[in-house]
Amino acid sequence: MQTQIEKEIMRFMESFSKEYEEKEEALNVSLEEFFELLDRVLENQKNMEKNYSTITESYEIILKNFESLDERVKIIEQTHKELLTS
């Protein structure tokens, strides 16, 4: 009887050990995939920050151009008024 119980315990331990190894391997793969995805997310965030910075710089250039254009329009209007009054 003791031998049968020992055999059952050994079978259970082997089965448990195999199942544990499979789950550990699956967990390691899942962790590896998770870190790969995390790296991609961080890379995307960096790219978004670069894009935001580029958009901000472009907006500032457009704003400066608009201000310069506004100044030119004022000069043209003033010149036009002066020409009309002379």
PDB file of N, CA and C in Angstrom:
ATOM      1  N   MET A   1       0.837  -1.200   0.000  1.00  0.00           N
ATOM      2  CA  MET A   1       0.000   0.000   0.000  1.00  0.00           C
ATOM      3  C   MET A   1       0.874   1.253   0.000  1.00  0.00           C
ATOM      4  N   GLN A   2       1.912   1.242   0.816  1.00  0.00           N
ATOM      5  CA  GLN A   2       2.811   2.392   0.891  1.00  0.00           C
ATOM      6  C   GLN A   2       3.452   2.648  -0.464  1.00  0.00           C
ATOM      7  N   THR A   3       3.784   1.624  -1.175  1.00  0.00           N
ATOM      8  CA  THR A   3       4.419   1.773  -2.469  1.00  0.00           C
ATOM      9  C   THR A   3       3.471   2.425  -3.458  1.00  0.00           C
ATOM     10  N   GLN A   4       2.223   2.037  -3.426  1.00  0.00           N
ATOM     11  CA  GLN A   4       1.227   2.636  -4.326  1.00  0.00           C
ATOM     12  C   GLN A   4       1.066   4.126  -4.024  1.00  0.00           C
ATOM     13  N   ILE A   5       1.023   4.492  -2.775  1.00  0.00           N
ATOM     14  CA  ILE A   5       0.904   5.902  -2.381  1.00  0.00           C
ATOM     15  C   ILE A   5       2.144   6.665  -2.828  1.00  0.00           C
ATOM     16  N   GLU A   6       3.312   6.063  -2.635  1.00  0.00           N
ATOM     17  CA  GLU A   6       4.546   6.712  -3.070  1.00  0.00           C
ATOM     18  C   GLU A   6       4.546   6.930  -4.577  1.00  0.00           C
ATOM     19  N   LYS A   7       4.064   5.910  -5.334  1.00  0.00           N
ATOM     20  CA  LYS A   7       3.991   6.044  -6.789  1.00  0.00           C
ATOM     21  C   LYS A   7       3.047   7.179  -7.187  1.00  0.00           C
ATOM     22  N   GLU A   8       1.924   7.247  -6.519  1.00  0.00           N
ATOM     23  CA  GLU A   8       0.949   8.309  -6.805  1.00  0.00           C
ATOM     24  C   GLU A   8       1.544   9.686  -6.494  1.00  0.00           C
ATOM     25  N   ILE A   9       2.248   9.766  -5.383  1.00  0.00           N
ATOM     26  CA  ILE A   9       2.890  11.037  -5.013  1.00  0.00           C
ATOM     27  C   ILE A   9       3.941  11.406  -6.053  1.00  0.00           C
ATOM     28  N   MET A  10       4.733  10.453  -6.498  1.00  0.00           N
ATOM     29  CA  MET A  10       5.763  10.717  -7.505  1.00  0.00           C
ATOM     30  C   MET A  10       5.127  11.165  -8.823  1.00  0.00           C
ATOM     31  N   ARG A  11       4.026  10.484  -9.225  1.00  0.00           N
ATOM     32  CA  ARG A  11       3.325  10.872 -10.445  1.00  0.00           C
ATOM     33  C   ARG A  11       2.780  12.296 -10.321  1.00  0.00           C
ATOM     34  N   PHE A  12       2.205  12.583  -9.172  1.00  0.00           N
ATOM     35  CA  PHE A  12       1.669  13.931  -8.939  1.00  0.00           C
ATOM     36  C   PHE A  12       2.791  14.973  -9.003  1.00  0.00           C
ATOM     37  N   MET A  13       3.921  14.667  -8.363  1.00  0.00           N
ATOM     38  CA  MET A  13       5.047  15.605  -8.350  1.00  0.00           C
ATOM     39  C   MET A  13       5.586  15.831  -9.764  1.00  0.00           C
ATOM     40  N   GLU A  14       5.693  14.774 -10.553  1.00  0.00           N
ATOM     41  CA  GLU A  14       6.166  14.904 -11.934  1.00  0.00           C
ATOM     42  C   GLU A  14       5.191  15.745 -12.756  1.00  0.00           C
ATOM     43  N   SER A  15       3.909  15.435 -12.586  1.00  0.00           N
ATOM     44  CA  SER A  15       2.874  16.174 -13.317  1.00  0.00           C
ATOM     45  C   SER A  15       2.879  17.642 -12.901  1.00  0.00           C
ATOM     46  N   PHE A  16       2.962  17.866 -11.598  1.00  0.00           N
ATOM     47  CA  PHE A  16       2.980  19.236 -11.082  1.00  0.00           C
ATOM     48  C   PHE A  16       4.212  19.981 -11.586  1.00  0.00           C
ATOM     49  N   SER A  17       5.357  19.303 -11.555  1.00  0.00           N
ATOM     50  CA  SER A  17       6.603  19.921 -11.991  1.00  0.00           C
ATOM     51  C   SER A  17       6.531  20.290 -13.472  1.00  0.00           C
ATOM     52  N   LYS A  18       6.006  19.389 -14.292  1.00  0.00           N
ATOM     53  CA  LYS A  18       5.881  19.660 -15.727  1.00  0.00           C
ATOM     54  C   LYS A  18       4.922  20.828 -15.966  1.00  0.00           C
ATOM     55  N   GLU A  19       3.780  20.798 -15.279  1.00  0.00           N
ATOM     56  CA  GLU A  19       2.799  21.877 -15.427  1.00  0.00           C
ATOM     57  C   GLU A  19       3.384  23.210 -14.955  1.00  0.00           C
ATOM     58  N   TYR A  20       4.138  23.177 -13.864  1.00  0.00           N
ATOM     59  CA  TYR A  20       4.778  24.390 -13.347  1.00  0.00           C
ATOM     60  C   TYR A  20       5.772  24.948 -14.360  1.00  0.00           C
ATOM     61  N   GLU A  21       6.591  24.081 -14.949  1.00  0.00           N
ATOM     62  CA  GLU A  21       7.571  24.520 -15.946  1.00  0.00           C
ATOM     63  C   GLU A  21       6.883  25.136 -17.160  1.00  0.00           C
ATOM     64  N   GLU A  22       5.776  24.517 -17.609  1.00  0.00           N
ATOM     65  CA  GLU A  22       5.037  25.055 -18.757  1.00  0.00           C
ATOM     66  C   GLU A  22       4.473  26.439 -18.436  1.00  0.00           C
ATOM     67  N   LYS A  23       3.901  26.566 -17.245  1.00  0.00           N
ATOM     68  CA  LYS A  23       3.332  27.861 -16.861  1.00  0.00           C
ATOM     69  C   LYS A  23       4.425  28.906 -16.674  1.00  0.00           C
ATOM     70  N   GLU A  24       5.563  28.493 -16.121  1.00  0.00           N
ATOM     71  CA  GLU A  24       6.679  29.419 -15.943  1.00  0.00           C
ATOM     72  C   GLU A  24       7.190  29.897 -17.307  1.00  0.00           C
ATOM     73  N   GLU A  25       7.290  28.975 -18.263  1.00  0.00           N
ATOM     74  CA  GLU A  25       7.732  29.334 -19.611  1.00  0.00           C
ATOM     75  C   GLU A  25       6.732  30.288 -20.264  1.00  0.00           C
ATOM     76  N   ALA A  26       5.443  29.997 -20.115  1.00  0.00           N
ATOM     77  CA  ALA A  26       4.414  30.877 -20.677  1.00  0.00           C
ATOM     78  C   ALA A  26       4.477  32.254 -20.029  1.00  0.00           C
ATOM     79  N   LEU A  27       4.708  32.289 -18.733  1.00  0.00           N
ATOM     80  CA  LEU A  27       4.813  33.565 -18.025  1.00  0.00           C
ATOM     81  C   LEU A  27       6.023  34.349 -18.515  1.00  0.00           C
ATOM     82  N   ASN A  28       7.143  33.671 -18.710  1.00  0.00           N
ATOM     83  CA  ASN A  28       8.337  34.345 -19.213  1.00  0.00           C
ATOM     84  C   ASN A  28       8.096  34.923 -20.598  1.00  0.00           C
ATOM     85  N   VAL A  29       7.406  34.167 -21.456  1.00  0.00           N
ATOM     86  CA  VAL A  29       7.078  34.663 -22.793  1.00  0.00           C
ATOM     87  C   VAL A  29       6.156  35.869 -22.672  1.00  0.00           C
ATOM     88  N   SER A  30       5.170  35.767 -21.788  1.00  0.00           N
ATOM     89  CA  SER A  30       4.238  36.879 -21.601  1.00  0.00           C
ATOM     90  C   SER A  30       4.971  38.119 -21.101  1.00  0.00           C
ATOM     91  N   LEU A  31       5.890  37.940 -20.167  1.00  0.00           N
ATOM     92  CA  LEU A  31       6.663  39.074 -19.662  1.00  0.00           C
ATOM     93  C   LEU A  31       7.532  39.673 -20.760  1.00  0.00           C
ATOM     94  N   GLU A  32       8.126  38.809 -21.574  1.00  0.00           N
ATOM     95  CA  GLU A  32       8.960  39.286 -22.679  1.00  0.00           C
ATOM     96  C   GLU A  32       8.111  40.097 -23.660  1.00  0.00           C
ATOM     97  N   GLU A  33       6.925  39.578 -24.002  1.00  0.00           N
ATOM     98  CA  GLU A  33       6.022  40.309 -24.898  1.00  0.00           C
ATOM     99  C   GLU A  33       5.590  41.628 -24.269  1.00  0.00           C
ATOM    100  N   PHE A  34       5.324  41.594 -22.959  1.00  0.00           N
ATOM    101  CA  PHE A  34       4.915  42.809 -22.258  1.00  0.00           C
ATOM    102  C   PHE A  34       6.002  43.875 -22.353  1.00  0.00           C
ATOM    103  N   PHE A  35       7.243  43.479 -22.118  1.00  0.00           N
ATOM    104  CA  PHE A  35       8.335  44.456 -22.171  1.00  0.00           C
ATOM    105  C   PHE A  35       8.575  44.958 -23.592  1.00  0.00           C
ATOM    106  N   GLU A  36       8.373  44.088 -24.582  1.00  0.00           N
ATOM    107  CA  GLU A  36       8.480  44.540 -25.974  1.00  0.00           C
ATOM    108  C   GLU A  36       7.405  45.583 -26.268  1.00  0.00           C
ATOM    109  N   LEU A  37       6.182  45.307 -25.820  1.00  0.00           N
ATOM    110  CA  LEU A  37       5.096  46.274 -26.021  1.00  0.00           C
ATOM    111  C   LEU A  37       5.369  47.567 -25.265  1.00  0.00           C
ATOM    112  N   LEU A  38       5.890  47.455 -24.061  1.00  0.00           N
ATOM    113  CA  LEU A  38       6.220  48.638 -23.274  1.00  0.00           C
ATOM    114  C   LEU A  38       7.282  49.471 -23.986  1.00  0.00           C
ATOM    115  N   ASP A  39       8.282  48.803 -24.548  1.00  0.00           N
ATOM    116  CA  ASP A  39       9.311  49.523 -25.314  1.00  0.00           C
ATOM    117  C   ASP A  39       8.690  50.261 -26.491  1.00  0.00           C
ATOM    118  N   ARG A  40       7.754  49.598 -27.179  1.00  0.00           N
ATOM    119  CA  ARG A  40       7.089  50.250 -28.319  1.00  0.00           C
ATOM    120  C   ARG A  40       6.271  51.453 -27.865  1.00  0.00           C
ATOM    121  N   VAL A  41       5.585  51.304 -26.741  1.00  0.00           N
ATOM    122  CA  VAL A  41       4.786  52.417 -26.215  1.00  0.00           C
ATOM    123  C   VAL A  41       5.694  53.603 -25.879  1.00  0.00           C
ATOM    124  N   LEU A  42       6.813  53.324 -25.238  1.00  0.00           N
ATOM    125  CA  LEU A  42       7.752  54.394 -24.883  1.00  0.00           C
ATOM    126  C   LEU A  42       8.334  55.047 -26.129  1.00  0.00           C
ATOM    127  N   GLU A  43       8.626  54.241 -27.147  1.00  0.00           N
ATOM    128  CA  GLU A  43       9.146  54.789 -28.409  1.00  0.00           C
ATOM    129  C   GLU A  43       8.088  55.667 -29.077  1.00  0.00           C
ATOM    130  N   ASN A  44       6.842  55.199 -29.067  1.00  0.00           N
ATOM    131  CA  ASN A  44       5.748  56.005 -29.627  1.00  0.00           C
ATOM    132  C   ASN A  44       5.580  57.311 -28.870  1.00  0.00           C
ATOM    133  N   GLN A  45       5.725  57.256 -27.550  1.00  0.00           N
ATOM    134  CA  GLN A  45       5.612  58.472 -26.744  1.00  0.00           C
ATOM    135  C   GLN A  45       6.713  59.461 -27.112  1.00  0.00           C
ATOM    136  N   LYS A  46       7.935  58.953 -27.296  1.00  0.00           N
ATOM    137  CA  LYS A  46       9.040  59.833 -27.706  1.00  0.00           C
ATOM    138  C   LYS A  46       8.738  60.469 -29.057  1.00  0.00           C
ATOM    139  N   ASN A  47       8.226  59.651 -29.987  1.00  0.00           N
ATOM    140  CA  ASN A  47       7.890  60.182 -31.308  1.00  0.00           C
ATOM    141  C   ASN A  47       6.792  61.231 -31.223  1.00  0.00           C
ATOM    142  N   MET A  48       5.798  60.986 -30.366  1.00  0.00           N
ATOM    143  CA  MET A  48       4.718  61.964 -30.197  1.00  0.00           C
ATOM    144  C   MET A  48       5.264  63.268 -29.625  1.00  0.00           C
ATOM    145  N   GLU A  49       6.182  63.167 -28.674  1.00  0.00           N
ATOM    146  CA  GLU A  49       6.787  64.369 -28.096  1.00  0.00           C
ATOM    147  C   GLU A  49       7.572  65.137 -29.154  1.00  0.00           C
ATOM    148  N   LYS A  50       8.303  64.408 -30.014  1.00  0.00           N
ATOM    149  CA  LYS A  50       9.039  65.065 -31.099  1.00  0.00           C
ATOM    150  C   LYS A  50       8.066  65.742 -32.055  1.00  0.00           C
ATOM    151  N   ASN A  51       6.983  65.028 -32.400  1.00  0.00           N
ATOM    152  CA  ASN A  51       5.985  65.599 -33.306  1.00  0.00           C
ATOM    153  C   ASN A  51       5.340  66.835 -32.696  1.00  0.00           C
ATOM    154  N   TYR A  52       5.026  66.770 -31.401  1.00  0.00           N
ATOM    155  CA  TYR A  52       4.427  67.918 -30.727  1.00  0.00           C
ATOM    156  C   TYR A  52       5.387  69.100 -30.760  1.00  0.00           C
ATOM    157  N   SER A  53       6.657  68.813 -30.516  1.00  0.00           N
ATOM    158  CA  SER A  53       7.665  69.871 -30.535  1.00  0.00           C
ATOM    159  C   SER A  53       7.764  70.489 -31.928  1.00  0.00           C
ATOM    160  N   THR A  54       7.755  69.652 -32.949  1.00  0.00           N
ATOM    161  CA  THR A  54       7.814  70.146 -34.328  1.00  0.00           C
ATOM    162  C   THR A  54       6.588  70.985 -34.658  1.00  0.00           C
ATOM    163  N   ILE A  55       5.421  70.525 -34.231  1.00  0.00           N
ATOM    164  CA  ILE A  55       4.179  71.273 -34.476  1.00  0.00           C
ATOM    165  C   ILE A  55       4.234  72.618 -33.761  1.00  0.00           C
ATOM    166  N   THR A  56       4.721  72.617 -32.523  1.00  0.00           N
ATOM    167  CA  THR A  56       4.834  73.858 -31.760  1.00  0.00           C
ATOM    168  C   THR A  56       5.786  74.831 -32.449  1.00  0.00           C
ATOM    169  N   GLU A  57       6.928  74.321 -32.899  1.00  0.00           N
ATOM    170  CA  GLU A  57       7.882  75.181 -33.607  1.00  0.00           C
ATOM    171  C   GLU A  57       7.268  75.734 -34.889  1.00  0.00           C
ATOM    172  N   SER A  58       6.552  74.889 -35.617  1.00  0.00           N
ATOM    173  CA  SER A  58       5.901  75.338 -36.857  1.00  0.00           C
ATOM    174  C   SER A  58       4.856  76.407 -36.559  1.00  0.00           C
ATOM    175  N   TYR A  59       4.093  76.199 -35.497  1.00  0.00           N
ATOM    176  CA  TYR A  59       3.081  77.176 -35.110  1.00  0.00           C
ATOM    177  C   TYR A  59       3.739  78.517 -34.785  1.00  0.00           C
ATOM    178  N   GLU A  60       4.851  78.470 -34.054  1.00  0.00           N
ATOM    179  CA  GLU A  60       5.558  79.709 -33.700  1.00  0.00           C
ATOM    180  C   GLU A  60       6.074  80.421 -34.951  1.00  0.00           C
ATOM    181  N   ILE A  61       6.575  79.670 -35.914  1.00  0.00           N
ATOM    182  CA  ILE A  61       7.046  80.272 -37.171  1.00  0.00           C
ATOM    183  C   ILE A  61       5.882  80.905 -37.923  1.00  0.00           C
ATOM    184  N   ILE A  62       4.765  80.190 -37.993  1.00  0.00           N
ATOM    185  CA  ILE A  62       3.573  80.728 -38.667  1.00  0.00           C
ATOM    186  C   ILE A  62       3.110  81.998 -37.973  1.00  0.00           C
ATOM    187  N   LEU A  63       3.105  81.992 -36.649  1.00  0.00           N
ATOM    188  CA  LEU A  63       2.686  83.167 -35.888  1.00  0.00           C
ATOM    189  C   LEU A  63       3.610  84.352 -36.173  1.00  0.00           C
ATOM    190  N   LYS A  64       4.910  84.113 -36.202  1.00  0.00           N
ATOM    191  CA  LYS A  64       5.859  85.193 -36.519  1.00  0.00           C
ATOM    192  C   LYS A  64       5.632  85.709 -37.936  1.00  0.00           C
ATOM    193  N   ASN A  65       5.401  84.797 -38.870  1.00  0.00           N
ATOM    194  CA  ASN A  65       5.126  85.214 -40.247  1.00  0.00           C
ATOM    195  C   ASN A  65       3.845  86.038 -40.328  1.00  0.00           C
ATOM    196  N   PHE A  66       2.839  85.622 -39.571  1.00  0.00           N
ATOM    197  CA  PHE A  66       1.582  86.362 -39.554  1.00  0.00           C
ATOM    198  C   PHE A  66       1.802  87.766 -38.989  1.00  0.00           C
ATOM    199  N   GLU A  67       2.562  87.848 -37.887  1.00  0.00           N
ATOM    200  CA  GLU A  67       2.845  89.156 -37.291  1.00  0.00           C
ATOM    201  C   GLU A  67       3.614  90.039 -38.275  1.00  0.00           C
ATOM    202  N   SER A  68       4.566  89.451 -38.968  1.00  0.00           N
ATOM    203  CA  SER A  68       5.331  90.197 -39.967  1.00  0.00           C
ATOM    204  C   SER A  68       4.420  90.655 -41.103  1.00  0.00           C
ATOM    205  N   LEU A  69       3.541  89.779 -41.531  1.00  0.00           N
ATOM    206  CA  LEU A  69       2.587  90.124 -42.587  1.00  0.00           C
ATOM    207  C   LEU A  69       1.657  91.235 -42.118  1.00  0.00           C
ATOM    208  N   ASP A  70       1.219  91.147 -40.870  1.00  0.00           N
ATOM    209  CA  ASP A  70       0.352  92.179 -40.301  1.00  0.00           C
ATOM    210  C   ASP A  70       1.057  93.535 -40.305  1.00  0.00           C
ATOM    211  N   GLU A  71       2.336  93.528 -39.948  1.00  0.00           N
ATOM    212  CA  GLU A  71       3.120  94.772 -39.974  1.00  0.00           C
ATOM    213  C   GLU A  71       3.198  95.325 -41.400  1.00  0.00           C
ATOM    214  N   ARG A  72       3.417  94.449 -42.354  1.00  0.00           N
ATOM    215  CA  ARG A  72       3.498  94.899 -43.751  1.00  0.00           C
ATOM    216  C   ARG A  72       2.172  95.478 -44.231  1.00  0.00           C
ATOM    217  N   VAL A  73       1.083  94.839 -43.829  1.00  0.00           N
ATOM    218  CA  VAL A  73      -0.242  95.350 -44.213  1.00  0.00           C
ATOM    219  C   VAL A  73      -0.451  96.742 -43.621  1.00  0.00           C
ATOM    220  N   LYS A  74      -0.057  96.931 -42.374  1.00  0.00           N
ATOM    221  CA  LYS A  74      -0.192  98.255 -41.746  1.00  0.00           C
ATOM    222  C   LYS A  74       0.627  99.299 -42.502  1.00  0.00           C
ATOM    223  N   ILE A  75       1.837  98.931 -42.903  1.00  0.00           N
ATOM    224  CA  ILE A  75       2.680  99.864 -43.671  1.00  0.00           C
ATOM    225  C   ILE A  75       2.018 100.188 -45.007  1.00  0.00           C
ATOM    226  N   ILE A  76       1.486  99.178 -45.670  1.00  0.00           N
ATOM    227  CA  ILE A  76       0.816  99.401 -46.960  1.00  0.00           C
ATOM    228  C   ILE A  76      -0.405 100.295 -46.778  1.00  0.00           C
ATOM    229  N   GLU A  77      -1.191 100.030 -45.725  1.00  0.00           N
ATOM    230  CA  GLU A  77      -2.373 100.869 -45.470  1.00  0.00           C
ATOM    231  C   GLU A  77      -1.962 102.313 -45.204  1.00  0.00           C
ATOM    232  N   GLN A  78      -0.929 102.485 -44.412  1.00  0.00           N
ATOM    233  CA  GLN A  78      -0.450 103.836 -44.105  1.00  0.00           C
ATOM    234  C   GLN A  78       0.030 104.533 -45.379  1.00  0.00           C
ATOM    235  N   THR A  79       0.785 103.818 -46.180  1.00  0.00           N
ATOM    236  CA  THR A  79       1.274 104.389 -47.443  1.00  0.00           C
ATOM    237  C   THR A  79       0.107 104.738 -48.352  1.00  0.00           C
ATOM    238  N   HIS A  80      -0.883 103.889 -48.394  1.00  0.00           N
ATOM    239  CA  HIS A  80      -2.065 104.131 -49.217  1.00  0.00           C
ATOM    240  C   HIS A  80      -2.794 105.400 -48.743  1.00  0.00           C
ATOM    241  N   LYS A  81      -2.957 105.532 -47.427  1.00  0.00           N
ATOM    242  CA  LYS A  81      -3.602 106.735 -46.879  1.00  0.00           C
ATOM    243  C   LYS A  81      -2.807 107.984 -47.245  1.00  0.00           C
ATOM    244  N   GLU A  82      -1.500 107.888 -47.103  1.00  0.00           N
ATOM    245  CA  GLU A  82      -0.646 109.039 -47.427  1.00  0.00           C
ATOM    246  C   GLU A  82      -0.752 109.401 -48.912  1.00  0.00           C
ATOM    247  N   LEU A  83      -0.823 108.387 -49.743  1.00  0.00           N
ATOM    248  CA  LEU A  83      -0.945 108.647 -51.182  1.00  0.00           C
ATOM    249  C   LEU A  83      -2.300 109.281 -51.515  1.00  0.00           C
ATOM    250  N   LEU A  84      -3.321 108.840 -50.797  1.00  0.00           N
ATOM    251  CA  LEU A  84      -4.657 109.400 -51.048  1.00  0.00           C
ATOM    252  C   LEU A  84      -4.756 110.853 -50.577  1.00  0.00           C
ATOM    253  N   THR A  85      -4.068 111.180 -49.508  1.00  0.00           N
ATOM    254  CA  THR A  85      -4.140 112.543 -48.972  1.00  0.00           C
ATOM    255  C   THR A  85      -3.193 113.504 -49.680  1.00  0.00           C
ATOM    256  N   SER A  86      -2.263 112.999 -50.454  1.00  0.00           N
ATOM    257  CA  SER A  86      -1.348 113.930 -51.110  1.00  0.00           C
ATOM    258  C   SER A  86      -1.836 114.384 -52.463  1.00  0.00           C
TER     259      SER A  86
END
